[in-house]
Coordinates of C-alpha atoms and ligand atoms in Angstrom, one line a residue:
V1 CA 31.8 -3.4 17.7
V2 CA 31.5 0.2 16.6
P3 CA 28.3 1.8 17.9
L4 CA 25.9 3.0 15.2
S5 CA 26.2 6.6 16.0
T6 CA 29.0 8.1 18.2
A7 CA 27.4 9.6 21.3
S8 CA 30.6 11.7 22.1
R9 CA 30.6 13.4 18.7
D10 CA 31.2 17.2 18.9
P11 CA 27.8 18.9 19.1
S12 CA 29.3 22.0 17.4
F13 CA 28.6 21.5 13.7
I14 CA 30.7 24.6 13.0
N15 CA 33.7 23.1 14.8
R16 CA 33.2 19.8 12.6
M17 CA 32.9 21.9 9.4
K18 CA 36.1 23.8 10.2
K19 CA 38.1 20.6 11.2
T20 CA 37.0 18.6 8.3
K21 CA 36.9 21.4 5.7
K22 CA 33.2 20.8 4.9
N23 CA 31.1 23.8 3.7
V24 CA 27.6 22.2 3.2
A25 CA 25.6 21.2 6.2
V26 CA 22.5 19.2 5.2
F27 CA 20.0 19.0 8.2
Y28 CA 17.1 16.5 8.2
G29 CA 14.0 16.2 10.1
S30 CA 13.0 12.7 9.5
Q31 CA 10.8 10.0 11.3
T32 CA 10.9 7.1 8.9
G33 CA 14.0 7.8 7.0
T34 CA 13.1 9.5 3.8
A35 CA 14.2 13.0 4.6
E36 CA 17.4 11.4 6.1
E37 CA 18.0 9.6 2.8
F38 CA 17.5 12.6 0.7
A39 CA 19.9 14.5 3.0
G40 CA 22.5 11.9 2.5
R41 CA 22.1 12.1 -1.3
L42 CA 22.3 16.0 -1.2
A43 CA 25.6 15.6 0.8
R44 CA 27.0 13.3 -1.7
D45 CA 26.0 15.5 -4.6
C46 CA 28.3 18.2 -3.2
I47 CA 31.5 16.4 -4.5
R48 CA 30.3 17.0 -8.0
Y49 CA 30.6 20.7 -7.5
G50 CA 33.9 20.6 -5.6
L51 CA 32.1 21.2 -2.3
K52 CA 32.1 19.1 0.9
G53 CA 28.8 18.2 2.4
F54 CA 27.5 16.2 5.3
A55 CA 24.2 15.1 6.6
V56 CA 23.4 16.4 10.1
D57 CA 20.7 15.4 12.7
P58 CA 19.5 18.6 14.2
E59 CA 18.9 16.9 17.4
E60 CA 22.6 16.0 17.7
C61 CA 24.0 19.5 17.3
E62 CA 23.7 23.1 18.4
M63 CA 21.4 24.6 15.8
E64 CA 22.0 28.1 17.4
E65 CA 25.3 28.0 15.5
L66 CA 23.3 28.8 12.2
T67 CA 23.9 32.4 13.4
R68 CA 27.7 31.8 12.9
M69 CA 27.7 30.2 9.4
G70 CA 29.8 33.2 8.2
E71 CA 32.9 31.6 10.1
V72 CA 33.0 28.9 7.4
E73 CA 33.8 30.3 4.0
S74 CA 31.4 29.7 1.0
S75 CA 29.2 27.7 3.2
F76 CA 25.5 27.1 3.2
A77 CA 22.9 24.9 4.7
L78 CA 20.2 22.6 3.2
F79 CA 17.2 21.4 5.0
C80 CA 15.2 18.3 4.3
L81 CA 12.1 18.4 6.6
A82 CA 9.2 16.2 7.0
T83 CA 5.9 17.2 8.4
Y84 CA 3.7 15.0 10.8
G85 CA 0.6 14.9 12.7
E86 CA -1.2 18.2 12.6
G87 CA 1.5 20.0 10.7
D88 CA 4.1 19.3 13.4
P89 CA 7.9 18.8 13.0
T90 CA 9.4 15.3 13.5
D91 CA 10.8 14.4 16.9
N92 CA 14.3 15.1 15.9
A93 CA 13.4 18.7 14.6
Q94 CA 11.3 19.7 17.5
E95 CA 14.0 21.6 19.4
F96 CA 15.0 23.3 16.1
F97 CA 11.4 24.2 15.5
D98 CA 11.2 25.7 19.0
W99 CA 14.4 27.7 18.6
L100 CA 13.0 29.2 15.4
Q101 CA 10.1 30.8 17.5
E102 CA 12.5 33.1 18.9
D103 CA 14.4 36.0 17.0
H104 CA 18.0 35.4 15.8
D105 CA 20.3 37.1 13.3
L106 CA 20.7 34.7 10.5
S107 CA 22.3 37.1 7.9
E108 CA 25.2 35.0 7.6
L109 CA 23.2 31.9 6.6
R110 CA 22.6 30.8 3.0
Y111 CA 20.0 28.0 2.6
A112 CA 17.4 26.0 0.7
V113 CA 14.6 23.9 1.9
F114 CA 13.1 20.6 0.7
G115 CA 9.8 19.8 2.4
L116 CA 8.5 16.2 2.7
G117 CA 4.8 15.8 3.1
N118 CA 1.6 14.3 1.9
K119 CA -1.2 16.2 0.2
T120 CA -3.9 14.1 1.7
Y121 CA -3.1 15.9 5.1
E122 CA -4.6 19.2 5.9
H123 CA -1.4 20.7 6.9
F124 CA 0.5 19.8 3.8
N125 CA 4.3 20.4 4.3
A126 CA 3.7 22.9 7.2
M127 CA 7.2 22.3 8.5
G128 CA 9.1 22.9 5.4
I129 CA 7.0 26.0 4.5
F130 CA 7.5 27.3 8.0
V131 CA 11.3 26.9 8.1
D132 CA 11.6 28.4 4.7
K133 CA 9.7 31.5 5.6
R134 CA 11.2 31.9 9.0
L135 CA 14.8 31.6 8.0
E136 CA 14.2 34.4 5.4
E137 CA 12.5 36.6 8.0
M138 CA 15.5 36.4 10.1
G139 CA 17.8 37.6 7.4
A140 CA 19.0 34.3 5.8
V141 CA 19.5 34.2 2.0
R142 CA 17.4 31.7 0.1
L143 CA 19.4 30.0 -2.6
C144 CA 16.3 28.6 -4.4
T145 CA 12.6 28.2 -4.0
A146 CA 11.6 25.5 -1.5
G147 CA 10.7 22.1 -2.9
M148 CA 7.4 20.5 -1.7
G149 CA 7.6 16.7 -1.9
D150 CA 4.3 14.9 -2.0
D151 CA 4.4 11.4 -0.7
D152 CA 0.8 10.7 -1.9
A153 CA 2.1 11.1 -5.5
N154 CA 5.9 10.6 -6.2
I155 CA 8.1 12.2 -3.7
E156 CA 11.2 10.9 -5.4
E157 CA 10.3 12.7 -8.6
D158 CA 9.5 15.9 -6.6
F159 CA 13.0 15.6 -4.9
V160 CA 14.9 15.0 -8.2
T161 CA 13.0 17.9 -9.9
W162 CA 13.9 20.3 -7.0
R163 CA 17.5 19.2 -7.0
E164 CA 17.6 20.2 -10.6
T165 CA 16.9 23.8 -9.7
L166 CA 19.0 23.7 -6.5
W167 CA 22.5 22.9 -7.9
P168 CA 22.4 25.5 -10.9
A169 CA 21.3 28.2 -8.3
V170 CA 24.1 27.1 -6.0
C171 CA 26.6 27.3 -8.9
E172 CA 25.3 30.8 -9.9
H173 CA 25.5 32.1 -6.3
F174 CA 29.0 30.9 -5.6
G175 CA 30.3 31.2 -9.1
I176 CA 31.3 27.6 -9.3
E177 CA 30.8 24.8 -11.9
S178 CA 30.2 21.1 -11.8
V179 CA 33.7 19.5 -11.7
G180 CA 32.8 15.9 -12.4
E181 CA 30.3 13.8 -14.4
E182 CA 27.7 11.8 -12.8
G183 CA 29.6 8.7 -11.8
V184 CA 28.2 6.5 -9.0
M185 CA 29.8 7.2 -5.6
R186 CA 29.5 4.6 -3.0
Q187 CA 28.9 5.8 0.6
Y188 CA 30.0 2.5 2.1
T189 CA 32.9 0.1 1.5
L190 CA 32.6 -3.6 2.0
E191 CA 34.4 -5.5 4.7
K192 CA 34.2 -9.2 4.6
H193 CA 34.5 -11.4 7.8
E194 CA 35.9 -14.8 7.3
D195 CA 36.5 -15.7 10.9
I196 CA 34.3 -13.9 13.4
N197 CA 32.9 -14.8 16.8
Q198 CA 29.2 -15.7 16.4
N199 CA 28.2 -13.4 19.4
E200 CA 29.5 -10.4 17.5
I201 CA 27.2 -10.7 14.6
F202 CA 24.0 -8.7 14.6
T203 CA 20.9 -11.0 14.1
G204 CA 18.1 -8.4 13.7
E205 CA 18.6 -6.1 16.7
P206 CA 17.6 -2.5 15.7
T207 CA 20.6 -1.1 17.5
R208 CA 22.3 -2.9 20.3
L209 CA 24.0 -6.2 19.9
N210 CA 22.2 -9.0 21.7
S211 CA 19.4 -6.7 23.0
L212 CA 16.8 -9.1 21.7
T213 CA 18.2 -12.1 23.5
Q214 CA 19.5 -10.4 26.8
Q215 CA 16.4 -8.2 27.5
K216 CA 16.7 -5.4 30.0
P217 CA 14.1 -2.6 30.6
P218 CA 13.5 0.2 29.8
Y219 CA 12.3 -0.7 26.5
D220 CA 12.2 1.8 23.5
A221 CA 12.8 2.1 19.7
K222 CA 16.5 1.1 20.3
N223 CA 15.7 -1.7 22.7
P224 CA 12.4 -3.3 21.8
Y225 CA 10.7 -5.8 24.0
M226 CA 10.3 -9.3 22.8
S227 CA 6.7 -9.8 23.6
S228 CA 4.8 -13.0 23.4
V229 CA 1.7 -13.1 21.1
K230 CA -1.0 -14.4 23.4
V231 CA -4.0 -14.0 21.0
N232 CA -4.2 -13.8 17.3
R233 CA -7.8 -14.2 16.0
E234 CA -9.9 -13.3 12.9
L235 CA -12.4 -10.5 13.4
H236 CA -14.2 -10.8 10.1
K237 CA -17.2 -13.2 9.8
G238 CA -17.0 -13.2 6.0
G239 CA -15.9 -11.6 2.9
D240 CA -12.4 -12.0 1.4
R241 CA -10.5 -9.6 3.6
S242 CA -9.0 -10.5 7.0
C243 CA -8.7 -8.3 10.1
M244 CA -6.7 -9.6 13.0
H245 CA -7.1 -9.0 16.8
I246 CA -3.8 -9.5 18.2
E247 CA -2.7 -9.3 22.0
F248 CA 0.9 -8.8 23.1
D249 CA 1.9 -9.8 26.5
I250 CA 3.7 -7.1 28.5
S251 CA 3.6 -8.6 32.0
G252 CA 6.8 -8.2 33.9
S253 CA 8.3 -5.9 31.1
R254 CA 7.6 -2.6 33.1
I255 CA 6.1 -1.3 29.8
R256 CA 3.2 1.3 30.5
Y257 CA 0.9 2.6 28.0
E258 CA -2.3 4.7 27.7
A259 CA -5.3 4.4 25.6
G260 CA -4.7 6.3 22.5
D261 CA -0.8 5.4 22.3
H262 CA 0.8 3.5 19.3
V263 CA 2.7 0.3 19.5
A264 CA 5.6 -0.2 17.2
V265 CA 6.2 -3.5 15.7
Y266 CA 9.6 -4.6 14.0
A267 CA 8.6 -7.1 11.3
T268 CA 10.6 -9.3 9.1
N269 CA 10.7 -9.7 5.3
D270 CA 9.2 -12.7 3.6
P271 CA 12.1 -15.4 3.7
S272 CA 11.1 -16.7 0.3
M273 CA 11.7 -13.3 -1.2
V274 CA 15.1 -13.2 0.6
E275 CA 16.0 -16.6 -0.8
E276 CA 15.0 -15.7 -4.4
I277 CA 17.0 -12.5 -4.4
A278 CA 20.1 -14.4 -3.1
H279 CA 19.5 -17.1 -5.8
L280 CA 19.3 -14.5 -8.6
L281 CA 22.4 -12.8 -7.4
N282 CA 24.2 -16.0 -6.6
V283 CA 25.0 -15.0 -3.0
N284 CA 25.6 -17.1 0.2
L285 CA 23.1 -15.6 2.6
D286 CA 25.3 -16.7 5.5
E287 CA 28.3 -14.7 4.5
V288 CA 29.2 -12.1 7.2
F289 CA 30.0 -8.5 6.2
T290 CA 30.2 -4.9 7.4
L291 CA 29.6 -1.7 5.4
N292 CA 31.6 1.1 6.6
N293 CA 31.0 4.7 5.8
V294 CA 33.8 6.3 3.6
D295 CA 33.1 9.5 5.6
D296 CA 34.8 9.2 9.0
E297 CA 32.8 12.2 10.1
A298 CA 29.4 10.8 9.3
A299 CA 27.0 10.2 12.2
K300 CA 26.2 6.8 10.7
K301 CA 29.1 4.4 10.5
H302 CA 27.1 1.7 8.9
P303 CA 23.7 1.9 7.1
F304 CA 22.4 -0.8 9.5
P305 CA 23.8 -2.7 12.4
C306 CA 27.0 -4.6 11.2
P307 CA 28.7 -7.0 11.2
T308 CA 25.7 -9.0 10.0
T309 CA 24.9 -11.7 7.4
Y310 CA 23.2 -11.0 4.1
R311 CA 20.3 -13.1 5.4
T312 CA 19.7 -10.8 8.4
A313 CA 20.2 -7.7 6.3
L314 CA 17.5 -8.7 3.9
L315 CA 15.2 -10.1 6.5
H316 CA 15.5 -7.4 9.1
Y317 CA 17.3 -4.2 7.8
V318 CA 16.4 -3.2 4.2
D319 CA 13.1 -2.6 2.7
I320 CA 12.8 -5.1 -0.3
T321 CA 9.1 -4.7 -0.9
H322 CA 8.4 -1.1 -1.8
P323 CA 9.2 -0.2 -5.4
P324 CA 12.7 1.2 -5.3
R325 CA 13.5 5.0 -5.9
T326 CA 15.0 6.3 -9.0
N327 CA 18.5 6.6 -7.4
V328 CA 18.6 2.9 -6.5
L329 CA 18.2 1.9 -10.2
H330 CA 20.3 4.7 -11.4
D331 CA 23.3 3.5 -9.3
I332 CA 23.1 -0.1 -10.4
I333 CA 22.9 0.6 -14.2
D334 CA 26.5 -0.5 -14.8
Y335 CA 25.9 -3.8 -13.3
A336 CA 23.6 -4.8 -16.3
S337 CA 25.7 -6.8 -18.9
D338 CA 23.0 -6.5 -21.6
P339 CA 23.4 -3.1 -23.4
K340 CA 19.6 -3.1 -23.8
D341 CA 18.9 -3.3 -20.1
R342 CA 21.6 -0.6 -19.5
E343 CA 19.9 1.6 -22.1
F344 CA 16.5 1.1 -20.5
L345 CA 17.6 1.8 -17.1
T346 CA 19.5 4.9 -18.1
R347 CA 16.3 6.2 -20.0
I348 CA 13.9 5.6 -17.2
T349 CA 16.2 7.0 -14.6
A350 CA 17.0 10.2 -16.4
S351 CA 14.8 13.3 -15.8
A352 CA 13.2 13.0 -19.2
G353 CA 12.2 9.3 -18.2
K354 CA 10.2 10.2 -15.1
K355 CA 7.0 9.1 -16.6
E356 CA 8.1 5.8 -17.8
F357 CA 9.9 5.2 -14.4
A358 CA 6.5 6.0 -12.7
E359 CA 4.6 3.6 -14.9
W360 CA 7.1 0.7 -14.9
V361 CA 8.2 0.8 -11.3
T362 CA 6.0 2.8 -9.1
E363 CA 2.5 2.3 -10.5
S364 CA 3.3 -1.3 -11.4
H365 CA 4.5 -1.9 -7.9
R366 CA 7.7 -3.7 -9.1
D367 CA 9.9 -4.4 -6.1
I368 CA 13.6 -5.1 -6.5
L369 CA 13.1 -8.8 -6.8
Q370 CA 10.7 -8.4 -9.7
I371 CA 13.1 -6.0 -11.4
L372 CA 15.9 -8.4 -11.1
K373 CA 13.7 -11.0 -12.7
D374 CA 12.5 -8.7 -15.5
L375 CA 16.1 -7.6 -16.3
P376 CA 18.0 -10.8 -16.1
S377 CA 21.4 -9.3 -17.1
L378 CA 21.2 -6.9 -14.1
K379 CA 23.4 -8.4 -11.4
P380 CA 24.3 -5.7 -8.8
P381 CA 26.6 -7.0 -5.9
L382 CA 24.2 -7.6 -3.1
D383 CA 26.3 -5.3 -0.6
H384 CA 25.7 -2.4 -3.0
L385 CA 22.0 -3.1 -3.1
C386 CA 21.9 -3.3 0.7
E387 CA 23.5 0.1 0.8
L388 CA 21.0 1.7 -1.6
L389 CA 17.7 0.2 -0.5
P390 CA 16.0 2.2 2.4
R391 CA 15.8 0.7 6.0
L392 CA 13.0 -1.4 6.9
H393 CA 11.2 0.6 9.6
A394 CA 9.1 -0.3 12.5
R395 CA 5.3 -0.2 11.8
Y396 CA 3.0 1.7 14.1
Y397 CA -0.5 0.5 15.2
S398 CA -3.0 2.4 17.2
I399 CA -3.4 0.4 20.4
S400 CA -7.0 -0.8 20.8
S401 CA -7.1 -1.6 24.4
S402 CA -7.1 0.4 27.7
P403 CA -4.4 -0.4 30.4
K404 CA -7.1 0.1 33.0
E405 CA -8.8 -3.1 31.8
H406 CA -5.7 -4.8 30.3
P407 CA -2.7 -3.8 32.2
E408 CA -0.7 -6.7 31.1
R409 CA -1.8 -6.8 27.5
I410 CA -1.5 -4.4 24.4
H411 CA -4.2 -5.1 21.8
I412 CA -4.0 -4.2 18.1
T413 CA -6.5 -4.4 15.4
A414 CA -5.0 -4.8 12.0
V415 CA -6.3 -5.4 8.5
L416 CA -4.2 -7.8 6.4
V417 CA -2.7 -6.1 3.5
D418 CA -2.9 -8.4 0.6
Y419 CA -4.6 -7.4 -2.6
H420 CA -4.1 -7.3 -6.3
S421 CA -2.9 -4.1 -7.9
K422 CA -4.4 -2.5 -11.2
I423 CA -2.1 -4.6 -13.3
D424 CA -2.9 -7.7 -11.2
R425 CA 0.4 -7.8 -9.2
R426 CA -0.1 -9.2 -5.7
I427 CA 0.7 -6.6 -3.1
K428 CA 1.4 -8.0 0.4
G429 CA 2.1 -5.7 3.3
V430 CA 5.3 -6.7 5.2
A431 CA 4.1 -6.4 8.9
T432 CA 0.6 -7.6 8.6
N433 CA 1.5 -10.7 6.6
W434 CA 4.3 -11.5 9.0
L435 CA 1.9 -10.9 12.0
A436 CA -0.5 -13.2 10.4
T437 CA 2.0 -16.1 10.9
K438 CA 2.4 -15.2 14.6
I439 CA -0.1 -17.8 16.0
P440 CA 0.2 -18.6 19.8
N441 CA 1.6 -22.1 19.9
G442 CA 2.3 -22.8 23.6
P443 CA 2.9 -21.0 26.8
D444 CA 5.6 -18.8 25.4
G445 CA 3.9 -18.0 22.2
P446 CA 5.8 -16.5 19.2
R447 CA 7.7 -13.5 20.1
V448 CA 7.6 -10.1 18.4
P449 CA 9.8 -7.0 19.0
I450 CA 7.6 -4.0 20.2
Y451 CA 7.8 -0.8 21.9
V452 CA 5.1 1.9 23.0
R453 CA 5.1 5.2 21.3
K454 CA 3.4 8.0 23.3
S455 CA 0.7 9.9 21.5
P456 CA -1.2 13.2 22.2
F457 CA -4.4 11.3 21.3
R458 CA -6.0 11.3 24.7
L459 CA -9.5 11.1 26.4
P460 CA -10.4 14.4 28.2
F461 CA -9.1 14.6 31.7
K462 CA -12.6 14.5 33.2
T463 CA -14.7 11.4 32.7
T464 CA -17.8 13.7 32.5
T465 CA -16.7 15.5 29.4
P466 CA -18.6 14.3 26.4
V467 CA -16.7 12.7 23.5
I468 CA -17.6 12.1 19.9
M469 CA -15.5 9.4 18.3
I470 CA -15.3 8.9 14.6
G471 CA -13.6 5.9 13.3
P472 CA -14.8 3.6 10.6
G473 CA -12.8 0.3 9.9
T474 CA -9.7 -0.1 11.9
G475 CA -10.1 3.6 12.7
L476 CA -12.2 2.1 15.5
A477 CA -9.0 0.7 17.2
P478 CA -8.0 3.6 19.7
F479 CA -11.7 4.2 20.3
R480 CA -12.1 0.6 21.6
G481 CA -9.4 1.7 24.3
F482 CA -11.3 4.9 25.0
I483 CA -14.5 3.0 25.5
Q484 CA -12.9 0.4 27.8
E485 CA -11.5 3.3 29.8
R486 CA -15.0 4.9 30.2
H487 CA -16.4 1.3 31.0
H488 CA -13.9 0.9 33.7
A489 CA -14.7 4.4 35.2
K490 CA -18.3 3.6 35.2
A491 CA -17.7 0.3 36.9
E492 CA -15.9 2.1 39.6
G493 CA -19.0 4.3 40.1
K494 CA -17.6 7.4 38.5
P495 CA -20.1 9.5 36.5
I496 CA -19.3 9.5 32.8
G497 CA -20.3 11.9 30.1
D498 CA -21.9 11.3 26.8
T499 CA -19.7 8.8 24.8
V500 CA -20.7 8.8 21.3
L501 CA -19.3 6.5 18.5
F502 CA -19.6 6.8 14.7
S503 CA -18.1 3.8 13.1
G504 CA -18.7 1.5 10.1
C505 CA -17.8 -1.1 7.7
R506 CA -18.9 -2.7 4.4
K507 CA -21.5 -5.3 5.5
K508 CA -22.9 -5.9 9.0
S509 CA -22.8 -9.7 8.5
E510 CA -19.1 -9.7 7.3
D511 CA -16.7 -7.0 8.6
Y512 CA -18.5 -5.5 11.6
I513 CA -15.6 -5.9 14.0
Y514 CA -16.2 -6.1 17.8
Q515 CA -20.0 -6.2 17.2
E516 CA -20.8 -8.1 20.4
E517 CA -18.5 -5.9 22.5
L518 CA -19.9 -2.6 21.1
E519 CA -23.6 -3.8 21.4
G520 CA -22.7 -4.8 25.1
Y521 CA -21.4 -1.3 25.8
E522 CA -24.5 0.2 24.3
G523 CA -26.6 -2.0 26.4
D524 CA -24.9 -1.2 29.7
G525 CA -25.0 2.5 28.9
T526 CA -21.1 3.0 28.4
L527 CA -21.9 4.0 24.9
S528 CA -24.6 6.7 24.7
Q529 CA -24.9 6.4 21.0
L530 CA -23.6 3.6 18.7
N531 CA -23.9 4.8 15.1
M532 CA -22.8 2.3 12.6
A533 CA -22.6 3.0 8.8
F534 CA -22.8 -0.1 6.7
S535 CA -21.7 1.0 3.3
R536 CA -22.7 -1.9 1.1
D537 CA -25.8 -3.2 2.9
Q538 CA -28.2 -1.1 0.7
A539 CA -28.2 0.2 -2.9
Q540 CA -26.9 3.6 -1.7
K541 CA -23.4 3.9 -0.1
V542 CA -23.7 5.0 3.5
Y543 CA -20.6 6.3 5.4
V544 CA -19.8 7.9 8.8
Q545 CA -20.2 11.4 7.4
H546 CA -23.7 10.6 6.3
L547 CA -24.7 9.4 9.9
I548 CA -23.0 12.5 11.4
K549 CA -25.1 14.6 9.1
Q550 CA -28.2 12.8 10.2
K551 CA -27.2 13.5 13.8
S552 CA -26.4 17.1 13.2
E553 CA -28.4 18.5 16.1
S554 CA -27.1 16.1 18.6
V555 CA -23.6 16.6 17.4
W556 CA -24.0 20.3 17.7
N557 CA -25.5 20.2 21.2
L558 CA -22.6 18.0 22.4
L559 CA -20.1 20.4 20.9
N560 CA -21.8 23.2 22.9
D561 CA -21.5 21.1 26.0
G562 CA -17.8 21.0 25.7
A563 CA -17.5 17.7 23.8
H564 CA -14.1 16.5 22.5
L565 CA -14.1 15.3 18.9
Y566 CA -11.9 12.5 17.6
V567 CA -11.2 11.2 14.2
C568 CA -9.2 8.1 13.4
G569 CA -8.6 6.2 10.1
D570 CA -8.2 7.0 6.4
A571 CA -6.9 10.5 5.8
R572 CA -7.5 10.7 2.1
H573 CA -11.2 10.4 2.0
M574 CA -12.9 9.8 5.3
A575 CA -11.1 12.4 7.5
H576 CA -11.5 15.1 4.8
D577 CA -15.3 14.3 4.2
V578 CA -15.9 14.3 8.0
D579 CA -14.3 17.6 8.4
M580 CA -16.5 19.1 5.7
V581 CA -19.7 17.8 7.4
L582 CA -18.5 19.3 10.7
H583 CA -18.1 22.6 9.0
E584 CA -21.6 22.3 7.6
I585 CA -23.0 21.4 10.9
V586 CA -21.5 24.3 12.8
E587 CA -22.4 26.7 10.0
K588 CA -26.1 25.6 9.9
N589 CA -26.9 24.7 13.5
G590 CA -24.8 27.4 15.0
N591 CA -26.1 30.0 12.6
M592 CA -22.7 31.1 11.5
T593 CA -21.2 32.3 8.2
Q594 CA -18.7 30.1 6.5
S595 CA -15.7 31.8 7.8
Q596 CA -17.1 32.0 11.4
A597 CA -17.7 28.3 11.2
K598 CA -14.0 27.7 10.1
D599 CA -12.8 29.8 13.0
F600 CA -15.0 27.9 15.4
I601 CA -13.5 24.7 14.2
K602 CA -10.0 26.0 14.2
G603 CA -10.7 27.0 17.8
L604 CA -11.7 23.4 18.8
R605 CA -8.4 22.2 17.2
N606 CA -6.4 24.9 19.2
K607 CA -8.0 23.9 22.3
G608 CA -7.2 20.3 21.8
R609 CA -10.9 19.5 21.4
Y610 CA -10.6 18.1 17.8
A611 CA -7.8 15.5 17.5
C612 CA -7.0 13.3 14.5
D613 CA -5.0 10.1 14.3
V614 CA -5.1 9.4 10.5
W615 CA -3.1 7.6 8.0
S616 CA -3.0 7.3 4.2
Ligands
FMN701 N1 2.6 15.2 5.6 C1 2.1 16.5 5.6 O1 2.3 17.3 4.7 N2 1.4 17.0 6.7 C2 1.0 16.2 7.8 O2 0.4 16.6 8.7 C3 1.4 14.8 7.8 N3 1.2 13.9 8.8 C4 1.6 12.7 8.8 C5 1.2 11.7 9.8 C6 1.6 10.4 9.7 C7 1.2 9.4 10.8 C8 2.4 10.0 8.5 C9 2.8 8.5 8.5 C10 2.8 10.8 7.5 C11 2.4 12.2 7.6 N4 2.8 13.1 6.6 C12 2.2 14.4 6.6 C13 3.6 12.6 5.5 C14 5.1 12.6 5.7 O3 5.6 13.8 6.0 C15 5.8 12.1 4.5 O4 5.3 10.7 4.2 C16 7.3 12.2 4.6 O5 7.8 11.7 3.3 C17 7.9 11.3 5.6 O6 9.3 11.7 5.7 P1 10.4 10.7 6.7 O7 10.3 9.4 6.1 O8 11.6 11.4 6.6 O9 9.8 10.8 8.1

């Protein structure tokens, strides 16, 4: 079995460029694969201009060689860089980011940047913006204006639009022209296995063969732990939504976690969707195959662990529920036998068809199955579809327990994603709907692959430091862990500082999660304030930011006493509105001007006293 990535690869990307006559290095900073996918597409674009490109993981090569780009004739570098957290780089771009803090001579480098971000975050595209500026400062030549992808709107469209400015700029700079038309180029070739040993076939392992059946610590993203689900219960008392309290058993696994960490869950797609796709495309799901990269130099030999069956690929490895990106539909146009379907797909995947694509695919939430149903003459080979669809990624949940009180369990608190879209299509979240089926059924329970991801979201070191925690809905999750932590310290006789919670839900009688626990903590003095906003229990909507405003004075006094502030939950509205109210409080109660208040809050952030764990 060929490993997914070759560990012994030459870390010198310049050597690799020279050896394989490549002239375009496409670096990606990616956490969930979007930037990596875009980098792969840019590398493939190169062929059209008589160039040779390859996608490179900055973590796996010596980025200081950017100073030596002149050694490769007519070369340039492209960067697809996502931003995370509070304007941070992705894990695989952290070292590159650190390297950029020092001065280097980059006058031999020509480059262009596409940033991936989301406008609902305060530090929109901070990493892309930083790298674009920093490379220029160090003497590198910018080939075109940086692209700023917004994942809150349509990042695919942003990418395609930017690419339409990139290639003409490259052509002009190097005096080259497009050499071929826009044919579809496959990145992988199909290999079928008629006669293969069953133990050599991947059955859902994220990286290593048999890692899910022959379990060995330490556990991480490449080697998740098959944890037994011990509890899965409903937290809502009424209403039409569902929120699950789930407990994963980690006893004997040597997994350690801290309150504030995340747990990643590898979920499986809905088997009935998989069956339907196979039926429409007339494929035997148990057929065993491998997809091999046509580029021998590529870091990724296969798009996902191979050899495997189509069933495993569709259940575990590819994302079949998100509406596909433009390139997926573009690359399968020729598989439609009806000229009307071909015309339609050509129109909506062209740059002039962006609006129609957005309406018909993205906004209508059409997944690949729905598209195959709506265009009955479209019959792409399943292996090509598997190549084009993005990887199904692990989903992260804020852990809602403390290891001090639950050393052998990891708790999560998850709302079931199941609703009807504007045009009445049912939207079901992959992971939460799969978790909903994981009901304990005996001593060994159903098992779920998990691993713990460390987070910087931490209680202050001293138990006496006051904390203000703001987390409505499932934003309460990490704070349940924090409160357990303080409860434990208190039980041990340690003094604890003010512990203030602002949380909320729609109706007290329906979706007030962990009500008894929270009231218990208020009663025994663990919580010094329990502020709950019930948005729909009265004529006027009441949210956490309103309660924070009502408690302005107390919040201000706590901040003056050195309190740490935490916000968790919805980034789009809540975190933003809370931030505004905090600015108002500091301005008014601290007698400051607007800009002084801004600096004060910035100071809190810099000192690690204002932390966010938000999502959108
Ligand atoms: N985008 C920003 O512009 N600024 C941020 O601070 C930011 N933080 C994020 C935090 C989380 C937990 C997540 C899930 C996304 C965040 N994003 C932020 C958006 C991502 O950068 C964006 O979705 C990007 O397309 C992801 O690229 P990737 O799939 O290559 O990792």
